[in-house]
CSV table of C-alpha atoms and ligand atoms in Angstrom, one decimal:
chain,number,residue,atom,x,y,z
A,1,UNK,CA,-95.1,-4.6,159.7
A,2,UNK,CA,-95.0,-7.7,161.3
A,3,UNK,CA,-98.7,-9.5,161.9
A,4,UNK,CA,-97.6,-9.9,165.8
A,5,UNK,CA,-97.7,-6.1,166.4
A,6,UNK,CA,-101.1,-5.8,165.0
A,7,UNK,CA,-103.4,-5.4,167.7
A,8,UNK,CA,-101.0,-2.6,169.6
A,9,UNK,CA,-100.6,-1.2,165.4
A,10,UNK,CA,-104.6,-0.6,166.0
A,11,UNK,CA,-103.9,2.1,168.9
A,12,UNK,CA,-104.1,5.4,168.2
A,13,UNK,CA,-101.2,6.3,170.4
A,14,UNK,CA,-99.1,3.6,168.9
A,15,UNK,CA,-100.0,3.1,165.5
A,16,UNK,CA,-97.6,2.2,162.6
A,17,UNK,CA,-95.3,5.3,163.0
A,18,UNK,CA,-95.4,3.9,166.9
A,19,UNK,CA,-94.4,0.9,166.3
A,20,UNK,CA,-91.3,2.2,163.9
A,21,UNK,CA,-90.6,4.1,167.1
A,22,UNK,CA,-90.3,0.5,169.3
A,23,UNK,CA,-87.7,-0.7,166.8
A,24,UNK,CA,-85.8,1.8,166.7
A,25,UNK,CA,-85.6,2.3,170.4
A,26,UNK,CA,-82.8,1.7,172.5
A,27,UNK,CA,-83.3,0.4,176.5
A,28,UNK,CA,-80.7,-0.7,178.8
A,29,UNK,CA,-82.7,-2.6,182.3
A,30,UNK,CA,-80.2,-3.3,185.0
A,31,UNK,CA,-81.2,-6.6,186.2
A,32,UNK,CA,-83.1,-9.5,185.2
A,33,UNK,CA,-84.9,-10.6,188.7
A,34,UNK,CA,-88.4,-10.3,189.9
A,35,UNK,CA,-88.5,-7.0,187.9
A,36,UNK,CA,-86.3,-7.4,185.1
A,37,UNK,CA,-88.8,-10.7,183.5
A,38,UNK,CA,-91.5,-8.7,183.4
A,39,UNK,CA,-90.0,-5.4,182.1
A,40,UNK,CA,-88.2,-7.4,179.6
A,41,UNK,CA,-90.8,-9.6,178.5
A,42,UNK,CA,-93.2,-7.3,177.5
A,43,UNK,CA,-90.4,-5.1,176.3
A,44,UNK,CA,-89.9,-7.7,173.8
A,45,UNK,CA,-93.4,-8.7,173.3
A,46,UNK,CA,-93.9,-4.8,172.3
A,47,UNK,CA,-91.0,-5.2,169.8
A,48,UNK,CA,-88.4,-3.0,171.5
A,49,UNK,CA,-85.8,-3.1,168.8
A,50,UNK,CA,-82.8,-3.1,171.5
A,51,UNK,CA,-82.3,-4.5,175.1
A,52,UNK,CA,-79.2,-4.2,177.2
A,53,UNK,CA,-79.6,-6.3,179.5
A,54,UNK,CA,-76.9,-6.1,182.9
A,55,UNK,CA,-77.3,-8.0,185.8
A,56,UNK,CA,-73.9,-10.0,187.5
A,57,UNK,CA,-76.3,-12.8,189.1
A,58,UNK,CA,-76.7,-16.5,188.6
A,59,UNK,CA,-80.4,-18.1,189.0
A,60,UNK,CA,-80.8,-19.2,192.2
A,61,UNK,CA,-84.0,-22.0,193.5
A,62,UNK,CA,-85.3,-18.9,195.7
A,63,UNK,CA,-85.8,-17.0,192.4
A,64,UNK,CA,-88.0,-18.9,190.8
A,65,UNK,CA,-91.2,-17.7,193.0
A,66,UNK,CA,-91.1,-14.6,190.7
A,67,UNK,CA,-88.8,-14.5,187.7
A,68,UNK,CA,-90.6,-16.6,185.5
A,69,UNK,CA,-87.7,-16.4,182.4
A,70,UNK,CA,-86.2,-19.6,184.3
A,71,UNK,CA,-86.9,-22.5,185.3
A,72,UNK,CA,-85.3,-25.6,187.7
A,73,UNK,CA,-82.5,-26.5,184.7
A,74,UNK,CA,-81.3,-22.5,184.8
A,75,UNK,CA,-80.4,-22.9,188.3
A,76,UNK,CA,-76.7,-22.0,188.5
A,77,UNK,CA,-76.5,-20.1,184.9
A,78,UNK,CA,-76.1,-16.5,183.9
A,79,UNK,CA,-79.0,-14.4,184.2
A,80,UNK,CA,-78.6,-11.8,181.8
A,81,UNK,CA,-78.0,-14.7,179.1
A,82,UNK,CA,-80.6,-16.8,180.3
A,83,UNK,CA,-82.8,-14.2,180.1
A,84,UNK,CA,-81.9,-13.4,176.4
A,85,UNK,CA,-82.0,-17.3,175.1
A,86,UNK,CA,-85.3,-17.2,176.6
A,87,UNK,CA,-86.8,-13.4,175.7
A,88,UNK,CA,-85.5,-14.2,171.5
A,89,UNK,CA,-87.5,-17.7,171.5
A,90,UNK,CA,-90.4,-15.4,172.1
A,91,UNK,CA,-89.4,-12.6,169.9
A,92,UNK,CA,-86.5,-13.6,167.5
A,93,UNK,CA,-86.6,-10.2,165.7
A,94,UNK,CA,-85.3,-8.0,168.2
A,95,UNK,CA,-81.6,-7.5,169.2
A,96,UNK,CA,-80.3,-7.9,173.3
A,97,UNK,CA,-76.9,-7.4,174.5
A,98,UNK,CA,-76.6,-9.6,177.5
A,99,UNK,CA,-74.1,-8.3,180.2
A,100,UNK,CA,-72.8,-10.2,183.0
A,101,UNK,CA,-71.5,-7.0,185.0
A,102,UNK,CA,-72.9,-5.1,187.9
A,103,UNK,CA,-73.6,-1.2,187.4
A,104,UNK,CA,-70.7,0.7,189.3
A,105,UNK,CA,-69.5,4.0,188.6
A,106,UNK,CA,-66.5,3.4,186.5
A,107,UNK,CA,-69.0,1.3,183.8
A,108,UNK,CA,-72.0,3.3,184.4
A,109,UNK,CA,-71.2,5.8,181.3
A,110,UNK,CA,-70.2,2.4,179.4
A,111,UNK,CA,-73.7,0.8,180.1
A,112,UNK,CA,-75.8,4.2,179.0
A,113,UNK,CA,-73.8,4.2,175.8
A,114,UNK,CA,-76.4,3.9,172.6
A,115,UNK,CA,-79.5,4.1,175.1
A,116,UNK,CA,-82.1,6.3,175.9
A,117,UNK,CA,-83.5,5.1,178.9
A,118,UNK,CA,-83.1,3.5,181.4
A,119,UNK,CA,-85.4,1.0,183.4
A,120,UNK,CA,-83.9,0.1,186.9
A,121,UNK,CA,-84.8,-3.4,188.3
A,122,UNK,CA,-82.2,-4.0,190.7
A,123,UNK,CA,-82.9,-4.7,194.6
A,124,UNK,CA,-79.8,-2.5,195.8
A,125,UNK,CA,-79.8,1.3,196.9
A,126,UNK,CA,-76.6,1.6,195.8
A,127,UNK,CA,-76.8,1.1,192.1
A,128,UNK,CA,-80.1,3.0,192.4
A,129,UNK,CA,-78.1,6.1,193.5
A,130,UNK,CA,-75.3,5.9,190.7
A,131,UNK,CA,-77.7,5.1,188.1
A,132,UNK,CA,-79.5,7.9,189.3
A,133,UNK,CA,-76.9,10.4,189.1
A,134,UNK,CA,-75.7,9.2,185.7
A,135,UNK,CA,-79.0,9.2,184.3
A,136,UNK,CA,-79.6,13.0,185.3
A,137,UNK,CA,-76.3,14.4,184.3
A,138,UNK,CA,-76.4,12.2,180.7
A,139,UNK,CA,-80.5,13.6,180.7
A,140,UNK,CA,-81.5,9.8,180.3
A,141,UNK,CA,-85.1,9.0,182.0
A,142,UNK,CA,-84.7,6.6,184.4
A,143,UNK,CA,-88.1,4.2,185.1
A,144,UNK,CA,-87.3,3.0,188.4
A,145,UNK,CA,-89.6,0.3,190.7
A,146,UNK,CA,-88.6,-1.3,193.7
A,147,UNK,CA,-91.3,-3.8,195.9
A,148,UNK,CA,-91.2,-5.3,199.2
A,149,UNK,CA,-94.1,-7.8,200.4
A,150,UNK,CA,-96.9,-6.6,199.3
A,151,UNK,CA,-96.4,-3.2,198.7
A,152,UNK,CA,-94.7,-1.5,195.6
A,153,UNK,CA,-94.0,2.0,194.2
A,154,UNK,CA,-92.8,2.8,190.7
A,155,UNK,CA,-91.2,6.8,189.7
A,156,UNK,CA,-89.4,8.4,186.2
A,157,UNK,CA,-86.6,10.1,187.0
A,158,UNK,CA,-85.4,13.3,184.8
A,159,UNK,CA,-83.6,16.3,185.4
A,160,UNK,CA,-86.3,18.7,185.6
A,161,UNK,CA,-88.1,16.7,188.2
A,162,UNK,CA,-87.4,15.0,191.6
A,163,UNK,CA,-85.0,12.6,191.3
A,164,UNK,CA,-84.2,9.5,193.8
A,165,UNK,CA,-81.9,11.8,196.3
A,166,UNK,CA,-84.6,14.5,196.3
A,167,UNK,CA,-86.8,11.2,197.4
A,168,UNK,CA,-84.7,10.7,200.3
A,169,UNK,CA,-82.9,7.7,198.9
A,170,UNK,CA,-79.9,6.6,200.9
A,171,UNK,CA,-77.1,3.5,200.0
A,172,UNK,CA,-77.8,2.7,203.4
A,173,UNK,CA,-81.2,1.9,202.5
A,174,UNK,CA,-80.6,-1.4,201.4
A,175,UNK,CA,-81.3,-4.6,203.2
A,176,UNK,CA,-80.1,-8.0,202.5
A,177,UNK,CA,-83.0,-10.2,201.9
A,178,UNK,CA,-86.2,-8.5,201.0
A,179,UNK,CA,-89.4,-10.6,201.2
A,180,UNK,CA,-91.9,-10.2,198.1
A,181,UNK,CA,-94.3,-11.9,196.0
A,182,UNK,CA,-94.1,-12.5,192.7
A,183,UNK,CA,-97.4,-10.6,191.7
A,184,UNK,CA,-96.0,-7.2,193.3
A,185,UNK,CA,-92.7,-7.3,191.1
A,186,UNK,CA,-94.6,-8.5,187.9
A,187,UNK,CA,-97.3,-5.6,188.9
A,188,UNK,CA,-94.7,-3.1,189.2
A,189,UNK,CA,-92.2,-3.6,186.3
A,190,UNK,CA,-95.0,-4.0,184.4
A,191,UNK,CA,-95.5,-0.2,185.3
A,192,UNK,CA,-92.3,0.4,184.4
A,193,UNK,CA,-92.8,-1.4,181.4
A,194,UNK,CA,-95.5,0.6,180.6
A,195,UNK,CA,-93.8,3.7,181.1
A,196,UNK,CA,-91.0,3.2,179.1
A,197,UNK,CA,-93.0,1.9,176.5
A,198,UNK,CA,-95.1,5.7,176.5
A,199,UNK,CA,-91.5,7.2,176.7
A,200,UNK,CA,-90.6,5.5,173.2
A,201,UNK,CA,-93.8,6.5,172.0
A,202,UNK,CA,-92.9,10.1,173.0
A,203,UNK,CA,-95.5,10.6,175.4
A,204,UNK,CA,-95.1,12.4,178.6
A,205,UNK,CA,-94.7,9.7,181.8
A,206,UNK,CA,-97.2,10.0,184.3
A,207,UNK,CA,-94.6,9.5,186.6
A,208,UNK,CA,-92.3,12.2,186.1
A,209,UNK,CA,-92.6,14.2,189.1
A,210,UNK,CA,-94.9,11.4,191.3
A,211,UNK,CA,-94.8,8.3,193.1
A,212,UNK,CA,-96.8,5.5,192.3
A,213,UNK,CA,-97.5,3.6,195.6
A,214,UNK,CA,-98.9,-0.1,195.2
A,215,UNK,CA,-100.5,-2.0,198.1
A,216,UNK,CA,-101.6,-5.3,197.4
A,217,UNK,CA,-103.2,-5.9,200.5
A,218,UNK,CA,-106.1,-3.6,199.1
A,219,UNK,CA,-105.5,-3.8,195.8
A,220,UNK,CA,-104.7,0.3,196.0
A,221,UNK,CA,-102.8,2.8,193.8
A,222,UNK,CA,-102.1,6.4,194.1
A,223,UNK,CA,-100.1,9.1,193.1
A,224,UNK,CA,-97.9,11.5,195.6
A,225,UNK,CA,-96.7,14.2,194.4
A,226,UNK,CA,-92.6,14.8,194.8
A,227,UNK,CA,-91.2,18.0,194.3
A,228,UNK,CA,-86.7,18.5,193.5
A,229,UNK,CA,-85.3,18.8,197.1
A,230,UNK,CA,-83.4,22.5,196.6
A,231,UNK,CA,-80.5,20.5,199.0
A,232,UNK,CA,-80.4,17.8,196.7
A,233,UNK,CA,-76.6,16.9,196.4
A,234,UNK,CA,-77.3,14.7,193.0
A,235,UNK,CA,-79.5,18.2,191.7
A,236,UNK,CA,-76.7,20.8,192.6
A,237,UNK,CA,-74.7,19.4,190.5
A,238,UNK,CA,-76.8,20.3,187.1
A,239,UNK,CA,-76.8,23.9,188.5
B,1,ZN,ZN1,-82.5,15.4,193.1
């Protein structure tokens, strides 16, 4: 066992059987923005054997006040691959698959192939709802987040719970630009992060079921309590 897992080795809920788990795991996250660097990073950090990483962006100046795997000299370049060059200087030992594609329904069974779960970092409804869908009829928890400003909220989707059309999620939900700082996205994919990480570990997600609502004005967190819409047109489906 590698020395830089040690102090995460030392938990009881990890431990070295744990930590066999993390390299052995499997994780596709669809996009590397303002909640893709943290998701990935500690993903790597925890030694996450595999990451698929799929986002169809370039790095832009107006990322930089949150997606801290690039700097001024990325501007212009591949996200997913920047992403990786950067995420195996920190962590050489761990394999990623960088993708330059955007989720749609005729690759979404491609991307899920190999993984067994899903974190969700994009900024779109509409990839939101197909991954959705795809994650609940393949039974793949999806660890979704999404932020605006200062608020955030973080939920795991799996079949036997309320999923994001049971939520009220709608394509038409998305809006072009979304304002945000940094600290919400890193505070909320590193929820996801977290999640996904307990996943691995075979623990239960505290989110399965809830959402997590962030506000950063008042440094505030709770938990409401969703329950599977019996209209749900995603749902119906699995019945
Ligand atoms: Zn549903």
């Amino acid at each position: 066992m590698e020395v830089r897992y040690e102090r995460q080795v030392l938990m009881d809920e990890v431990g070295y059987d744990g930590q066999k788990k993390l390299k052995d795991a499997r994780v596709l996250i669809i996009g590397a923005g303002g909640l893709g660097c943290p998701v990935l990073t500690y993903l790597a950090c925890a030694g996450v054997g595999f990451l698929r990483i799929a986002d169809n962006d370039v790095v832009s100046e107006s990322n930089l006040n949150r997606q801290f795997l690039y700097g001024p000299h990325c501007i212009g370049k591949e996200k997913a691959l920047t992403a990786k060059e950067s995420l195996i200087r920190q962590n050489p030992n761990i394999k990623i698959e960088a993708l330059f594609e955007r989720v749609n329904e005729d690759n979404a069974e491609r991307m899920l192939n190999g993984v067994q779960i899903v974190v969700d970092c994009v900024d779109n409804a509409e990839t939101r709802l197909i991954m959705n869908r795809a994650c609940l009829y393949t039974d793949i928890p999806l660890v979704e987040g999404g932020v605006e400003g200062y608020y955030g909220f973080a939920t795991v989707v799996k079949k036997e719970f309320a999923c994001l059309e049971c939520m009220g999620y709608r394509a038409e939900d998305t809006r072009a630009t979304v304002p945000v700082l940094g600290v919400t996205a890193g505070i909320i994919g590193m929820i996801q992060a977290n999640e996904c990480i307990r996943l691995i570990l075979g623990l239960e997600p505290a989110l399965y079921g809830k959402i997590l609502q962030y506000d950063g004005h008042h440094a505030t967190m709770r938990q409401v309590d969703v329950k599977i819409d019996p209209n749900c047109g995603a749902h119906k489906h699995l019945r």
